[in-house]
XYZ file of C-alpha atoms in Angstrom:
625
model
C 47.157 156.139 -20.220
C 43.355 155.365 -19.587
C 41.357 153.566 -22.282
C 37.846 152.125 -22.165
C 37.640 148.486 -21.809
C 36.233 148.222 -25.542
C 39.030 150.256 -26.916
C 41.731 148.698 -25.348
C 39.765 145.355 -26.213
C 40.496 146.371 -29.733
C 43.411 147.981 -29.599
C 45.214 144.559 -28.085
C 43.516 142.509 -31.505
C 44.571 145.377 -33.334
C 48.358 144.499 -31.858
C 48.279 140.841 -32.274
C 47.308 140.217 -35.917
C 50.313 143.425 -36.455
C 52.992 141.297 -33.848
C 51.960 137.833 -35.697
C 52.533 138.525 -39.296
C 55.668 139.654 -38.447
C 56.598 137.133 -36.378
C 55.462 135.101 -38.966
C 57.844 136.948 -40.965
C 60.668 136.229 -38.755
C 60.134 132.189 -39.163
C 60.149 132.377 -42.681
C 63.925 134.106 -42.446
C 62.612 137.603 -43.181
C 63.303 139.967 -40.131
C 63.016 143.691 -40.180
C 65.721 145.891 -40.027
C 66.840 146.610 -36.086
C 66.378 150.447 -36.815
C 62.995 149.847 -37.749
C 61.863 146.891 -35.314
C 63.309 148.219 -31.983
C 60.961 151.388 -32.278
C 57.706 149.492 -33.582
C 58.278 146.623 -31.244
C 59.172 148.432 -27.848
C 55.978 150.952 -28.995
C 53.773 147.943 -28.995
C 55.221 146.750 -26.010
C 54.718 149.830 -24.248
C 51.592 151.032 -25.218
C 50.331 147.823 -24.457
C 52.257 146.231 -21.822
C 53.141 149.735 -20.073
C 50.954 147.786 -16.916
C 52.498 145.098 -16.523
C 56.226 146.010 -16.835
C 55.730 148.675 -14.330
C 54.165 145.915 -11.877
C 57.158 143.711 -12.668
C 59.604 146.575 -11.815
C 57.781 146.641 -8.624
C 58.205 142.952 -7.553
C 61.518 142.955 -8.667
C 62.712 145.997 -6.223
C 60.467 144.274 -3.743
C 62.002 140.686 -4.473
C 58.306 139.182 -4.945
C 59.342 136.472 -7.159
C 55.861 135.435 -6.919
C 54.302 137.733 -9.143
C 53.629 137.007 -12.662
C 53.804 140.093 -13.994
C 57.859 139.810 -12.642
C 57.847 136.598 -15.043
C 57.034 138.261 -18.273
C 58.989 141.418 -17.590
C 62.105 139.235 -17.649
C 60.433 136.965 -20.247
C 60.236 140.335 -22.478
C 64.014 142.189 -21.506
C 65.107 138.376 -22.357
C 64.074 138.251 -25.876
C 65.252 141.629 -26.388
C 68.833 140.612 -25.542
C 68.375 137.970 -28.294
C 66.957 140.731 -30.788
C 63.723 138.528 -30.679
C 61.877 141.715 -30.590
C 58.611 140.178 -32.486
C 58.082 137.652 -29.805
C 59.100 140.001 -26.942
C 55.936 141.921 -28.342
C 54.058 139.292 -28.780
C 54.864 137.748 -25.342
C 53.560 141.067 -23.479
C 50.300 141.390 -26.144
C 48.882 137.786 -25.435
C 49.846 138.144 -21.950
C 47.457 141.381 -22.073
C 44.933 139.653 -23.813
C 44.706 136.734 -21.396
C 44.445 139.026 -18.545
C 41.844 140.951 -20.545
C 39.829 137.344 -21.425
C 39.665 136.500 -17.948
C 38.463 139.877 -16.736
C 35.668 139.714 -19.283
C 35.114 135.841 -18.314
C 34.720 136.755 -14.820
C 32.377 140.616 -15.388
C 30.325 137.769 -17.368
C 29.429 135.800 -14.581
C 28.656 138.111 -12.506
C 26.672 140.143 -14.178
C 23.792 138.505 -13.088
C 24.734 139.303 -9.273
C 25.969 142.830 -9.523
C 23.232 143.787 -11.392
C 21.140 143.393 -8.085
C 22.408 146.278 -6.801
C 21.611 148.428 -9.655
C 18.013 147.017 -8.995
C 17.895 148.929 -5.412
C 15.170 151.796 -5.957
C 16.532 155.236 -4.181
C 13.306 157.042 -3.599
C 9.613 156.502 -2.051
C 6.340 158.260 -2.321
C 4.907 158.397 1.471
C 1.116 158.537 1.532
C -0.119 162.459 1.505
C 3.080 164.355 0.121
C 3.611 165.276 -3.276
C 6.948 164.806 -3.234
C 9.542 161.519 -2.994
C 11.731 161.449 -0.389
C 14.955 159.001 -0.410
C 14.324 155.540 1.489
C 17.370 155.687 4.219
C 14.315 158.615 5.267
C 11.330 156.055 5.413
C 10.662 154.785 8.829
C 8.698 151.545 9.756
C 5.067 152.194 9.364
C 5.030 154.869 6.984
C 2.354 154.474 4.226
C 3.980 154.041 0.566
C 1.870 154.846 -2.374
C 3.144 152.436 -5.508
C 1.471 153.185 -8.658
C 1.299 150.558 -11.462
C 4.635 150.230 -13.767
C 6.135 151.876 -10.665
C 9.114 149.886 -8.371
C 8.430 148.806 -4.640
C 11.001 150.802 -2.895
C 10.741 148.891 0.596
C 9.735 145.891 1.971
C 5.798 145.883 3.437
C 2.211 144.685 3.914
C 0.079 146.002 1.266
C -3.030 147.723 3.792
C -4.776 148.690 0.188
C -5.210 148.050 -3.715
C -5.118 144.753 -5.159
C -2.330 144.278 -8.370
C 0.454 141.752 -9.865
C 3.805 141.877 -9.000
C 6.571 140.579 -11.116
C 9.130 139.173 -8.548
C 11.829 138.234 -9.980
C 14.519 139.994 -9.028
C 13.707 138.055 -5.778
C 12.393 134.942 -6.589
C 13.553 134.363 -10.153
C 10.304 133.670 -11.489
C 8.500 135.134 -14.486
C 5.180 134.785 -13.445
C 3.695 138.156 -11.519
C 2.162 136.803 -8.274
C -0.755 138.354 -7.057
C -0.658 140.951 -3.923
C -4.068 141.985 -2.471
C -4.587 143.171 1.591
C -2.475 141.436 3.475
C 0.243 140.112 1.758
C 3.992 140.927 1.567
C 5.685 142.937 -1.139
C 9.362 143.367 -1.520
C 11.988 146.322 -2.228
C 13.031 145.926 -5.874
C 9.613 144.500 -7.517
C 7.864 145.591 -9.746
C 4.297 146.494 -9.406
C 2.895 145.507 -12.790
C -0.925 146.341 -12.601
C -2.718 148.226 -10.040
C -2.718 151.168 -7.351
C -1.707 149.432 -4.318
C -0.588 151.172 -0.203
C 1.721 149.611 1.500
C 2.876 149.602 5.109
C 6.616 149.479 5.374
C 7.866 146.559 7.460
C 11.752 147.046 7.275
C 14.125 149.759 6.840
C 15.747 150.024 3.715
C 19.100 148.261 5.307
C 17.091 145.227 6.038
C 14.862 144.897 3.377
C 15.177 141.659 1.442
C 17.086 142.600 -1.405
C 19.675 144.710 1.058
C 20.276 141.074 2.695
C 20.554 140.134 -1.278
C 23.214 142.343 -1.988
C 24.717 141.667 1.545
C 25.323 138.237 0.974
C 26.369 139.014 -2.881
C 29.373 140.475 -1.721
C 29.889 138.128 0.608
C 29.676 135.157 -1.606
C 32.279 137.369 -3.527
C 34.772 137.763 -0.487
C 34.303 133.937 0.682
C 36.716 132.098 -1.372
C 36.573 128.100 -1.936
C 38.791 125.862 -1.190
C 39.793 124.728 -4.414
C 40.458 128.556 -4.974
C 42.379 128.672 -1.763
C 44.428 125.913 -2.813
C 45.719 127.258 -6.182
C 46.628 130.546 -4.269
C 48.757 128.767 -2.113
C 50.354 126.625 -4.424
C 51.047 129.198 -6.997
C 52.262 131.011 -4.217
C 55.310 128.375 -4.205
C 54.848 127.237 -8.001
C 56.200 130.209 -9.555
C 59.418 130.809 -6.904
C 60.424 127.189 -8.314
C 59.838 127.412 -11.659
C 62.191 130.831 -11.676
C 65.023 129.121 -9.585
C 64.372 126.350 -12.152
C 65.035 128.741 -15.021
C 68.079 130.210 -13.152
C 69.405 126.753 -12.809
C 68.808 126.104 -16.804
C 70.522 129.128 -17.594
C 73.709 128.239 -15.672
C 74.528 124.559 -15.350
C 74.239 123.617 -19.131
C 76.688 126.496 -20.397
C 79.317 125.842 -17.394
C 79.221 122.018 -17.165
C 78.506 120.983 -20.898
C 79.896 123.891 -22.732
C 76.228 124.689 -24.594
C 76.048 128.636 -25.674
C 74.903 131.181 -22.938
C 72.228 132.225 -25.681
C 70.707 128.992 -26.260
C 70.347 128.075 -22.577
C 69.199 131.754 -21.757
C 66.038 131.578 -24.228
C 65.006 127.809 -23.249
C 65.479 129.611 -19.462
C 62.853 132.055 -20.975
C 60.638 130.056 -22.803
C 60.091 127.582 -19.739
C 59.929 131.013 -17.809
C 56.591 131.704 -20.366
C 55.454 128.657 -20.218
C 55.261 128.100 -16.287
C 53.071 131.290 -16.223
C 50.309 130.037 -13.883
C 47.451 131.819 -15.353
C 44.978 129.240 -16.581
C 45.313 127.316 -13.224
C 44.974 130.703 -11.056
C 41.934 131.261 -12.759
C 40.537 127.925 -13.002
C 38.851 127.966 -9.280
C 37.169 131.974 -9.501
C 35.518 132.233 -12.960
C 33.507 128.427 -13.044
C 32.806 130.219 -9.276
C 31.512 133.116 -10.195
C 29.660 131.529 -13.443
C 27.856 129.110 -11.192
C 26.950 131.903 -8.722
C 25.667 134.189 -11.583
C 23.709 131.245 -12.617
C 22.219 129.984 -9.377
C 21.350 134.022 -8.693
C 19.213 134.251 -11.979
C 17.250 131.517 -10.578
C 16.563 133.237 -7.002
C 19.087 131.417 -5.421
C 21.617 132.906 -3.285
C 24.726 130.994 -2.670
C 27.093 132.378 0.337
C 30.413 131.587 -0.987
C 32.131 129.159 -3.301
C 32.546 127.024 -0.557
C 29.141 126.059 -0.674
C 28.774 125.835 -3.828
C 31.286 122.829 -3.928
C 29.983 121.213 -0.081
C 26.316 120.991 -2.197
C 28.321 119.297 -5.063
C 29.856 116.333 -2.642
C 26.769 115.836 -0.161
C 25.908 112.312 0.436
C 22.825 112.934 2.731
C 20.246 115.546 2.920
C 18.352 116.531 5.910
C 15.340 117.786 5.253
C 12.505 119.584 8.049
C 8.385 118.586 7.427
C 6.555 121.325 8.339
C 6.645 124.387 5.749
C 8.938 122.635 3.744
C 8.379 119.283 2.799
C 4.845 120.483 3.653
C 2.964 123.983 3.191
C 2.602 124.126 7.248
C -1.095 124.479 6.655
C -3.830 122.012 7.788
C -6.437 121.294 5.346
C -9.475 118.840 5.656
C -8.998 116.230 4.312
C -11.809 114.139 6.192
C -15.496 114.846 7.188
C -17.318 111.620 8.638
C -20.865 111.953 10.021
C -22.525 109.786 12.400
C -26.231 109.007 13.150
C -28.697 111.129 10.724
C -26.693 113.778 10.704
C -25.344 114.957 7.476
C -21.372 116.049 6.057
C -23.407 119.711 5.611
C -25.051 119.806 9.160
C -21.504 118.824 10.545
C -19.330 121.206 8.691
C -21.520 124.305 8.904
C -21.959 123.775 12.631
C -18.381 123.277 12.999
C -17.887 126.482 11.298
C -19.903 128.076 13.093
C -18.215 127.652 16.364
C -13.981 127.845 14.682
C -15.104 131.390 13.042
C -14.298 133.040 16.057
C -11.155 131.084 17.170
C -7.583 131.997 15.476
C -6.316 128.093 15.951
C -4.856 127.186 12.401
C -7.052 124.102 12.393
C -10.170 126.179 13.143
C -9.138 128.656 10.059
C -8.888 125.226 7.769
C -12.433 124.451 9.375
C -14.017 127.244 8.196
C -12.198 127.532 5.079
C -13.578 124.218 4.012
C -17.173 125.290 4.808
C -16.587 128.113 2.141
C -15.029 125.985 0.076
C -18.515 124.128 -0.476
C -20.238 127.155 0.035
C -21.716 125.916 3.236
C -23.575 128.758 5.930
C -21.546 128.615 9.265
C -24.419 128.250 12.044
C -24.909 131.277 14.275
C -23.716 130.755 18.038
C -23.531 131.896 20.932
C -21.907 131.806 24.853
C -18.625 130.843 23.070
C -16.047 129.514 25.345
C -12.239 128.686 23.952
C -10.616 125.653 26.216
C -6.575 126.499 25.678
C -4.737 123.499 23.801
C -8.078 121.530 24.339
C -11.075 122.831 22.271
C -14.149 124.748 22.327
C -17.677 124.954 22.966
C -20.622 127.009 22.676
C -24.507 126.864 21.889
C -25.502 126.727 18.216
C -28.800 128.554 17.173
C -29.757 126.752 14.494
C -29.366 122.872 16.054
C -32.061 121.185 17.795
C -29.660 120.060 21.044
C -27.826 123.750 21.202
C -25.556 122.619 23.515
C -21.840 121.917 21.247
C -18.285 120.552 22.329
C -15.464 120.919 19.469
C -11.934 119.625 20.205
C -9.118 116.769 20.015
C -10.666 112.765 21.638
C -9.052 113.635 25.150
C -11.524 116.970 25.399
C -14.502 115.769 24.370
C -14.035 112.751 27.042
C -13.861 114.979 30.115
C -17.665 115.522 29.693
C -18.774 112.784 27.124
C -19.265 109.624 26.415
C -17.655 108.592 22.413
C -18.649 105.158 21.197
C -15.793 102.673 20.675
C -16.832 103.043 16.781
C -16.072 106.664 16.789
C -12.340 105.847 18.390
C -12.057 103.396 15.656
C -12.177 105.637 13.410
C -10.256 108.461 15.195
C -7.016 105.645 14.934
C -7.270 104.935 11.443
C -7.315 108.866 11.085
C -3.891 109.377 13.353
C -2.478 105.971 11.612
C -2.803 107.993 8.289
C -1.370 111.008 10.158
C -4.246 112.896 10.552
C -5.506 115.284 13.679
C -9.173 114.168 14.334
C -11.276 116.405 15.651
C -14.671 115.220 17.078
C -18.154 117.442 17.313
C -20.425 116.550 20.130
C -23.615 117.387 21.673
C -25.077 116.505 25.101
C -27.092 113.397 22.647
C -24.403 112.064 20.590
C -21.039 112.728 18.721
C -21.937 114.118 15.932
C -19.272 113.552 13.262
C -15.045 113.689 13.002
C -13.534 115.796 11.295
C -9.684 114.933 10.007
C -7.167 117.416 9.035
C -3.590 116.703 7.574
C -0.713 118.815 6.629
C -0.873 119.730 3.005
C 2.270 118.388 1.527
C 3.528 120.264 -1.426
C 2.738 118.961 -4.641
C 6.166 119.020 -5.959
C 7.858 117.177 -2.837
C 7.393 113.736 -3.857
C 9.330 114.445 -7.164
C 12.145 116.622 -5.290
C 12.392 113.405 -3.468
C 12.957 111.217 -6.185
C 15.026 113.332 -8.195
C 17.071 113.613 -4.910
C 17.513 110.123 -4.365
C 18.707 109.704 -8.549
C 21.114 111.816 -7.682
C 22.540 109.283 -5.242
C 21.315 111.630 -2.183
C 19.806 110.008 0.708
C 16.612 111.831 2.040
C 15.868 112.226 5.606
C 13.011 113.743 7.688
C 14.075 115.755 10.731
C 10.857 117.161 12.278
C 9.559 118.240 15.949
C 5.991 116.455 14.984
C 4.820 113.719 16.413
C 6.077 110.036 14.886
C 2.515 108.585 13.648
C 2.199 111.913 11.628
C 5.767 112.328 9.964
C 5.792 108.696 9.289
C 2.380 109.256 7.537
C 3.985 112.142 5.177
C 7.110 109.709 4.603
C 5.060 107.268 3.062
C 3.563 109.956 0.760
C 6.329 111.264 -0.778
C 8.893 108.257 -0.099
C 11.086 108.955 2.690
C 11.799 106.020 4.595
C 14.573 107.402 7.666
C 12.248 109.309 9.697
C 13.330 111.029 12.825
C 10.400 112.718 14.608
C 9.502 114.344 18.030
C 12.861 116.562 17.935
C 13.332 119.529 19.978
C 16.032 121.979 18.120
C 19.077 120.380 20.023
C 17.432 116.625 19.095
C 17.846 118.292 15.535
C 21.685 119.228 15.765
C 22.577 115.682 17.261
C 20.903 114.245 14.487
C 23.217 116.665 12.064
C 25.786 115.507 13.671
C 24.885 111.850 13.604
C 24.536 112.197 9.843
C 28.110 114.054 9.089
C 29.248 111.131 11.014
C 28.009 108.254 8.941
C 27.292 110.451 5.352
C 30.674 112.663 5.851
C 28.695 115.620 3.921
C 25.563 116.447 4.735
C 23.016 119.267 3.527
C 20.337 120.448 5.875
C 17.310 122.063 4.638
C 14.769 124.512 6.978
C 12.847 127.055 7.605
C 12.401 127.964 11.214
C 14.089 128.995 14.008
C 14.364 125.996 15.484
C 15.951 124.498 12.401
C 18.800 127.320 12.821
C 21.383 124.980 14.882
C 20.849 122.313 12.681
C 21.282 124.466 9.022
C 24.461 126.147 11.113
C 26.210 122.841 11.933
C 25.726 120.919 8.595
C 27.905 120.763 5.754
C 25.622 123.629 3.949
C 22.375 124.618 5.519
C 19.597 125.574 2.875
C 16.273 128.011 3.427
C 14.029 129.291 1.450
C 13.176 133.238 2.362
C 9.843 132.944 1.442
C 9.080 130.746 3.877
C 12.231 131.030 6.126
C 12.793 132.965 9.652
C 14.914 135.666 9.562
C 17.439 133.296 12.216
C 17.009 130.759 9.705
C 18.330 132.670 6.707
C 20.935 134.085 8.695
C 22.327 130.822 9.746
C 21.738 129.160 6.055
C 24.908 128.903 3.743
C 21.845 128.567 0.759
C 19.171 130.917 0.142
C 16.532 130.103 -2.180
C 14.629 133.528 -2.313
C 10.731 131.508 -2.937
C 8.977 128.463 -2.101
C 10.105 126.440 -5.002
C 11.787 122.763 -3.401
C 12.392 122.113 -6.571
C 15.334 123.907 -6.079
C 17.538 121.767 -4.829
C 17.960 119.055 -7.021
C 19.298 121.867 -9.221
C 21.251 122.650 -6.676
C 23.168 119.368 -6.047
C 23.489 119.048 -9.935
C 25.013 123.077 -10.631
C 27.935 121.907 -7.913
C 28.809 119.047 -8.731
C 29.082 120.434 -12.436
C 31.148 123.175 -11.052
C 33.610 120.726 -9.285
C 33.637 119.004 -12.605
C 34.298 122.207 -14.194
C 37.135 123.109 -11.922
C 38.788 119.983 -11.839
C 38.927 119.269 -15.906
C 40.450 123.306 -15.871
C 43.027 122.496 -13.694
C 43.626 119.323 -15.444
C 43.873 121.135 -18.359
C 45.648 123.580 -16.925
C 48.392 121.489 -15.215
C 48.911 118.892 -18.422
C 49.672 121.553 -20.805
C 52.103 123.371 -18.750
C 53.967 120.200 -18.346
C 53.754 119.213 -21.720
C 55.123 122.571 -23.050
C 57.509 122.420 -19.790
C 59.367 119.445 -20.732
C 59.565 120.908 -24.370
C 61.267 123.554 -22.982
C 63.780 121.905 -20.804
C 64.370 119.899 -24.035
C 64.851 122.875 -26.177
C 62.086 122.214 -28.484
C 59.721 125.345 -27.738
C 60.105 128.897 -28.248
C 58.417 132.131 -26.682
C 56.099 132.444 -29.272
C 54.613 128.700 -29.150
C 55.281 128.897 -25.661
C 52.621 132.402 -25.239
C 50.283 130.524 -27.854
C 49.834 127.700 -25.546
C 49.094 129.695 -22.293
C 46.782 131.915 -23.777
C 44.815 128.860 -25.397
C 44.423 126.860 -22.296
C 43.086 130.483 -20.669
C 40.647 130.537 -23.618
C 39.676 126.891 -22.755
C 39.365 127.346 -19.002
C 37.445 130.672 -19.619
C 35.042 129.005 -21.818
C 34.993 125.570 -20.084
C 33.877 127.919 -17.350
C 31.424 129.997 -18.939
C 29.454 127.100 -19.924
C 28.245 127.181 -15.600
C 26.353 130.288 -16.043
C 23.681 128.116 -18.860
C 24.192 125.116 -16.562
């Protein structure tokens, strides 16, 4: 019999208010006739139960004693040998709706990650056809034509257009970022204002939200521990409790002469009672709530494991360059000497970096445009590898120009002890100094830092509330991480690590912190995310390597993140450890009733389908967390 998950939804209240007013009934000393209330009854039981008796046939030919399905098929043939036939019914209908609460508690939270795959667009437009084709079909490098309102079928570099595109079905954010030539767009956005081309950059297997949905069902087949653990023991728990009801039904009748019937329904009752299903699903719903929750907020969480190791970390580990930082140099000093001026310096500068690709040249020049400064003209450029550069400048009086780090410069000039005094008070504040110099005189110093984000000093501090230590792991030099510490309030600093220095740290930490979380972006940070209690990227920002080897994916830039993070699992082990509280107290409450003779099926059903309410909603509660 096949009805739709509303239907039966209202079929099985339909049943219950019908089953309780008679049972009702039947404690106020009216019961119907049996000619009438075996056919009604066994209808209702059938109709609704029809499921679950069949599954209880099966583990009884099968001798699985640890179903729980076998438990209320005995718990409802029981009470129709006592010609209890309204709480036989209303044993299988509030076993029904329990099962049917904690599917809907569960679709619930995760509607947020199944929805992602609904999100996967099937077709793409390729650049000079008139006609879509589906994107298994689209190779790397094909041209996509995205029209405004229109979804970003694959992953790519937009080669033309300018728009907004809403990303968050990646990133979780509201705001539509802005895409122009150049920059990345992903499969599943949505381009929300102009005509833009894009080059495809991934096949529609690799593309970010694939790897979304990827690790979405992975995070659904990874179970936690805590969920592993009530498995197991329910595994054992419900064996006992039916020898313990066999044992019930026998001694009391043969060794203190109480009636068969008597000891046969408190057998049943604790049979009812024992039924494990608030504790079973305890662990998987505050799981899948917290999941749901974390996904709506572009974070992807591998597993429920991880979602409880991020609840109990005691350290954090946390990498400087693109993630405490934005891995970009900015300047942050320009210092003149002699007549010249911070104009003459700059421009010149700029003049000579605009045709180098060194990140600190870029910064250069970007800070000339920044104040709207002309870059001199040049010429006879000459790039020194990992030193500098130099050329003649067209515009200055002496043409001659030398551009690079102290050591450089000195191979051909003379700098003033004044200008190395400075250069040290730059590096103390973590600074790269680089000096401009003519066959005359040094010129100026220019000092560049790494911009840290603005949000990193906070993350910090909300970390540390939390009872979290921070640490920096990061292959810069000492002098600089030490100098981005300071900033944002980091005090254990370890710098000057190669990739295996980082994973010895890791393991240092788990050592002395028992739990630690790791946090990077790079390759190099890889071993070190792997080996840690739960690695965290961010895909933004992260290496492919990197986001493989992460247990945490936080699908933007946003640090802010994690605090979140460390609050939504420790909530969840909260969550999971006042439901099985719950859980476990009212069995044993309603247990020792039982073994006492003071319960009965109905109270007994009324109890296990109220703690299952409880859990469910105890649960929900994750998904607004």
């Amino acid at each position: 019999m096949n009805l739709s998950k509303d239907t039966k939804f209202r079929w099985l209240i339909l049943s219950l208010v019908l089953v309780a007013i008679f049972e009702v009934l039947s404690l106020s000393g009216w019961d119907l006739p049996h000619v009438i209330a075996i056919p009604l009854f066994l209808s209702i039981i059938l109709f609704i139960g029809h499921q679950t008796l069949l599954e209880g046939f099966q583990a009884l030919f099968q001798l699985n004693f640890k179903s729980i399905n076998f438990l209320m098929t005995i718990a409802v043939i029981g009470a129709f040998y006592l010609e209890k036939y309204e709480e036989a019914a209303i044993v299988i209908v509030l076993y029904n709706l329990a099962e049917k609460l904690e599917d809907l508690g569960i679709q619930q939270s995760k509607t947020s990650l199944s929805s992602l795959a609904e999100k996967m667009p099937k077709v793409a437009f390729i650049k000079g056809r008139d006609f879509s084709i589906p994107v298994s079909q689209v190779k790397i490098d094909d041209v996509l034509v995205v029209k405004p309102g229109e979804m970003i079928p694959l992953d790519g570099e937009v080669l033309l257009g300018f728009t907004a595109v809403d990303e968050a079905t990646i990133t979780g954010e509201p705001i539509a970022k802005d895409k122009m030539v150049g920059d990345f767009v992903f499969a599943g956005t949505l381009n929300k204002q102009g005509y833009i081309e894009v080059k495809v950059t991934k096949l529609a297997k690799d593309t970010t939200l694939a790897k979304i949905q990827e690790i979405t069902l992975q995070a659904f087949q990874a179970k936690a521990h805590t969920q592993k653990f009530i498995e197991t023991f329910s595994s054992y728990y419900t064996p006992s409790v039916i020898l313990l009801a066999f044992l019930w039904m026998i001694i009391p009748p043969y060794f203190f002469l109480t009636p068969f019937n008597q000891s046969f329904q408190n057998a049943l009752t604790l049979l009812v009672i024992a039924c494990p299903c608030a504790l079973v699903i305890s662990t998987p719903v505050s799981i899948y709530s917290a999941l749901g929750n974390a996904a709506s907020k572009g974070i992807l969480i591998k597993g429920g494991r991880y979602l409880e190791a991020i609840g109990k970390i005691k350290a954090i580990a946390l990498d400087k360059t693109r993630t405490l930082t934005f891995g970009n140099p900015i300047v942050t000093d320009v210092i003149p000497f002699g007549s010249n001026t911070k104009e003459h310096l700059l421009s010149c500068a700029a003049g000579i970096e605009v045709q180098s690709e060194h990140p600190l040249a870029k910064s250069i020049v970007q800070a000339a445009k920044e104040e709207k400064y002309v870059p001199h003209s040049i010429e006879n450029f000459q790039i020194k590898i990992g030193k500098g550069a130099q050329a003649d400048c067209l515009v200055c009086e002496d043409k001659h120009h030398c551009i690079g780090k102290l050591e450089f410069i000195l191979e051909e000039h003379h700098v003033p002890q004044e200008v190395i005094e400075k250069i040290d008070l730059l590096q103390k504040e973590g600074k790269t100094a680089i000096l401009i110099c003519t066959h005359k005189e040094v010129e100026g110093v220019i000092g560049l830092l790494d911009e840290v984000r603005p949000e990193s000093k906070q993350v910090i501090l909300d970390i540390k509330n939390l009872g979290v230590t921070p640490v920096m792991l990061t292959g810069d030099n000492l002098t600089s991480a030490q100098a981005i510490a300071k900033m944002i309030d980091i005090t254990d600093v370890k710098a000057s690590l190669l990739p295996e220095d980082k994973a010895k740290e890791i393991q240092a930490l788990l050592y002395k912190y028992k739990s630690v979380a790791m946090v990077g972006d790079g390759i190099n940070d890889a071993p070190a995310l792997a080996l840690s209690s739960v690695g965290i990227t961010m895909s933004e920002l992260g290496s492919d390597t990197a986001i493989e080897a992460a247990s945490i994916v936080i699908l933007s830039d946003y640090l802010n993140r994690i605090p979140f993070l460390i609050k939504l699992g420790r909530k969840a082990l909260q969550t999971i450890r006042l439901n099985i509280f719950l859980a476990i107290a009212i069995k044993l409450i309603f247990i020792s009733l039982a073994l006492f003779g003071m319960s009965n099926l109905a109270l007994a059903i009324f109890a296990d389908v109220g703690v299952t309410v409880i859990v469910i909603l105890n649960s929900l509660r994750l998904a607004r967390a």
